[in-house]
Amino acid sequence: WEFRPENSEDSVAASAVFRRNTFDQVGGYTPLYYQGSDWLIQLKVRMARWELLTRPDLHILHYRPTSSASGIWRGRFHAGLSDASFGSHPIFEFLKCCRRMTTRPFFFGSVVRYCGYLWWNLSGRKPLIKSDEVAFLRKEQTAKLRRWVCLSGRKPVEESKQS
């Protein structure tokens, strides 16, 4: 596994180590059908106001690409289902998939992931996590969208009102 530029700075990819009291406070890992147990525990950790530290300097060997146990295409589709099952914000999901088009498998991996996300939502399914967790996730994603807009040279709406 190598740290990728598209990895989020507030997400622990590959492996995680928790303080015992943090792990107990958030209730540990929750098994999920469409993957994402690691994503959910990280979300709960941030909701509990604990800090996550990413260590790209640590080299951890992954024996296969993420979500590829039952095939890369099925894994990408399931990743989209997982994103939707968390209630991921639609604009955030679209831009995340666009950002990942340059990683393997080029272009089509992101398209298949977005198709999984669309499939979930078009079939009328609701998020599988608690509504307060969905709200917290979407708040984080909206803040990231604002930061991305800032990086493109524009001020977020909140900052421009204060000026």
Coordinates of C-alpha atoms in Angstrom, one line a residue:
W1 CA 0.0 0.0 0.0
E2 CA 1.2 3.5 -0.8
F3 CA -0.2 6.7 0.4
R4 CA -2.1 8.2 -2.5
P5 CA -2.6 11.9 -3.1
E6 CA -6.4 11.3 -3.3
N7 CA -6.5 9.9 0.2
S8 CA -8.2 12.2 2.7
E9 CA -6.1 13.7 5.4
D10 CA -8.7 12.8 8.0
S11 CA -9.1 9.2 7.0
V12 CA -6.9 6.3 8.1
A13 CA -6.4 4.1 5.1
A14 CA -4.9 0.6 5.3
S15 CA -4.9 0.0 9.0
A16 CA -5.9 1.7 12.3
V17 CA -4.8 1.6 15.9
F18 CA -7.1 3.0 18.6
R19 CA -6.8 3.9 22.2
R20 CA -8.8 1.3 24.2
N21 CA -11.1 3.9 25.8
T22 CA -11.8 5.5 22.3
F23 CA -12.6 2.1 20.9
D24 CA -14.9 1.3 23.8
Q25 CA -16.5 4.7 23.7
V26 CA -17.5 4.4 20.0
G27 CA -18.6 0.8 20.3
G28 CA -15.9 -0.8 18.2
Y29 CA -16.4 -2.0 14.7
T30 CA -19.9 -2.5 13.2
P31 CA -20.1 -5.2 10.5
L32 CA -21.7 -3.8 7.4
Y33 CA -22.9 -5.7 4.3
Y34 CA -21.4 -3.3 1.7
Q35 CA -18.0 -2.8 3.4
G36 CA -17.2 0.4 5.3
S37 CA -16.7 -0.8 8.9
D38 CA -13.4 1.1 9.0
W39 CA -15.1 4.2 7.6
L40 CA -17.9 4.0 10.1
I41 CA -15.6 3.7 13.2
Q42 CA -13.5 6.7 11.9
L43 CA -16.7 8.7 11.6
K44 CA -17.8 7.7 15.1
V45 CA -14.3 8.6 16.5
R46 CA -14.5 12.1 14.9
M47 CA -18.1 12.5 16.2
A48 CA -16.8 11.7 19.7
R49 CA -14.3 14.5 19.2
W50 CA -11.2 12.3 19.1
E51 CA -8.4 13.1 16.7
L52 CA -7.4 10.8 13.9
L53 CA -3.7 10.9 12.9
T54 CA -2.7 9.8 9.4
R55 CA 0.8 8.4 9.1
P56 CA 1.9 8.2 5.4
D57 CA 5.5 7.7 6.6
L58 CA 4.5 4.2 7.9
H59 CA 4.8 1.6 5.1
I60 CA 2.1 -1.0 5.3
L61 CA 2.0 -3.8 2.8
H62 CA -1.4 -4.5 1.1
Y63 CA -1.6 -7.8 -0.7
R64 CA -4.3 -6.6 -3.1
P65 CA -6.0 -3.4 -4.1
T66 CA -8.8 -2.1 -1.8
S67 CA -12.2 -3.7 -2.4
S68 CA -10.9 -6.3 -4.8
A69 CA -11.5 -9.5 -2.9
S70 CA -14.3 -10.6 -5.3
G71 CA -13.0 -8.7 -8.3
I72 CA -12.0 -5.1 -8.9
W73 CA -15.2 -4.1 -10.8
R74 CA -17.5 -5.7 -8.2
G75 CA -15.4 -4.0 -5.5
R76 CA -15.8 -0.6 -7.1
F77 CA -19.5 -1.0 -7.5
H78 CA -19.8 -2.1 -3.8
A79 CA -17.7 0.9 -2.8
G80 CA -20.4 3.1 -4.5
L81 CA -23.1 1.2 -2.7
S82 CA -21.2 1.7 0.6
D83 CA -20.9 5.4 0.0
A84 CA -24.6 5.6 -0.7
S85 CA -25.4 3.4 2.3
F86 CA -23.7 6.1 4.5
G87 CA -25.8 8.8 2.9
S88 CA -22.8 10.5 1.3
H89 CA -23.6 13.9 -0.2
P90 CA -24.4 13.6 -4.0
I91 CA -22.1 16.5 -5.1
F92 CA -19.3 15.3 -2.8
E93 CA -19.6 11.8 -4.2
F94 CA -19.6 13.0 -7.8
L95 CA -16.5 15.1 -7.3
K96 CA -14.7 12.4 -5.3
C97 CA -15.3 10.0 -8.2
C98 CA -14.0 12.6 -10.6
R99 CA -10.9 13.1 -8.5
R100 CA -10.2 9.4 -8.6
M101 CA -10.4 9.0 -12.3
T102 CA -6.6 9.1 -12.7
T103 CA -6.1 6.2 -10.3
R104 CA -6.2 2.5 -11.4
P105 CA -8.3 1.2 -12.9
F106 CA -8.3 4.5 -14.8
F107 CA -11.6 6.2 -15.5
F108 CA -13.8 3.2 -15.4
G109 CA -13.2 2.4 -11.8
S110 CA -14.6 5.7 -10.8
V111 CA -17.5 5.4 -13.2
V112 CA -18.4 1.9 -11.8
R113 CA -18.2 3.3 -8.3
Y114 CA -20.5 6.2 -9.1
C115 CA -22.9 3.7 -10.8
G116 CA -23.1 1.8 -7.5
Y117 CA -23.9 5.1 -5.7
L118 CA -26.6 6.0 -8.3
W119 CA -28.0 2.5 -8.2
W120 CA -28.6 2.7 -4.4
N121 CA -30.2 6.1 -4.6
L122 CA -32.3 5.5 -7.7
S123 CA -33.7 2.3 -6.1
G124 CA -35.1 4.4 -3.2
R125 CA -32.9 2.9 -0.5
K126 CA -32.1 4.9 2.6
P127 CA -28.8 5.2 4.5
L128 CA -28.0 2.3 6.8
I129 CA -26.3 4.3 9.5
K130 CA -28.0 6.5 12.1
S131 CA -29.4 9.9 11.0
D132 CA -27.1 11.8 13.3
E133 CA -24.1 10.0 11.7
V134 CA -25.4 10.9 8.2
A135 CA -25.8 14.5 9.3
F136 CA -22.3 14.6 10.7
L137 CA -20.8 13.0 7.6
R138 CA -22.6 15.4 5.3
K139 CA -21.4 18.4 7.4
E140 CA -17.8 17.2 7.0
Q141 CA -18.3 16.6 3.3
T142 CA -19.8 20.1 2.8
A143 CA -16.8 21.6 4.7
K144 CA -14.4 19.7 2.3
L145 CA -16.3 21.0 -0.7
R146 CA -15.9 24.5 0.6
R147 CA -12.1 23.9 1.1
W148 CA -11.9 22.5 -2.5
V149 CA -13.6 25.7 -3.8
C150 CA -11.1 27.7 -1.7
L151 CA -8.2 25.9 -3.3
S152 CA -9.6 27.0 -6.7
G153 CA -9.1 30.6 -5.7
R154 CA -12.6 31.5 -4.4
K155 CA -13.6 32.3 -0.8
P156 CA -16.2 30.2 0.9
V157 CA -19.6 31.9 1.4
E158 CA -19.2 32.2 5.2
E159 CA -15.8 33.9 4.9
S160 CA -17.0 36.4 2.3
K161 CA -19.9 37.5 4.5
Q162 CA -17.5 38.2 7.4
S163 CA -15.2 40.4 5.3

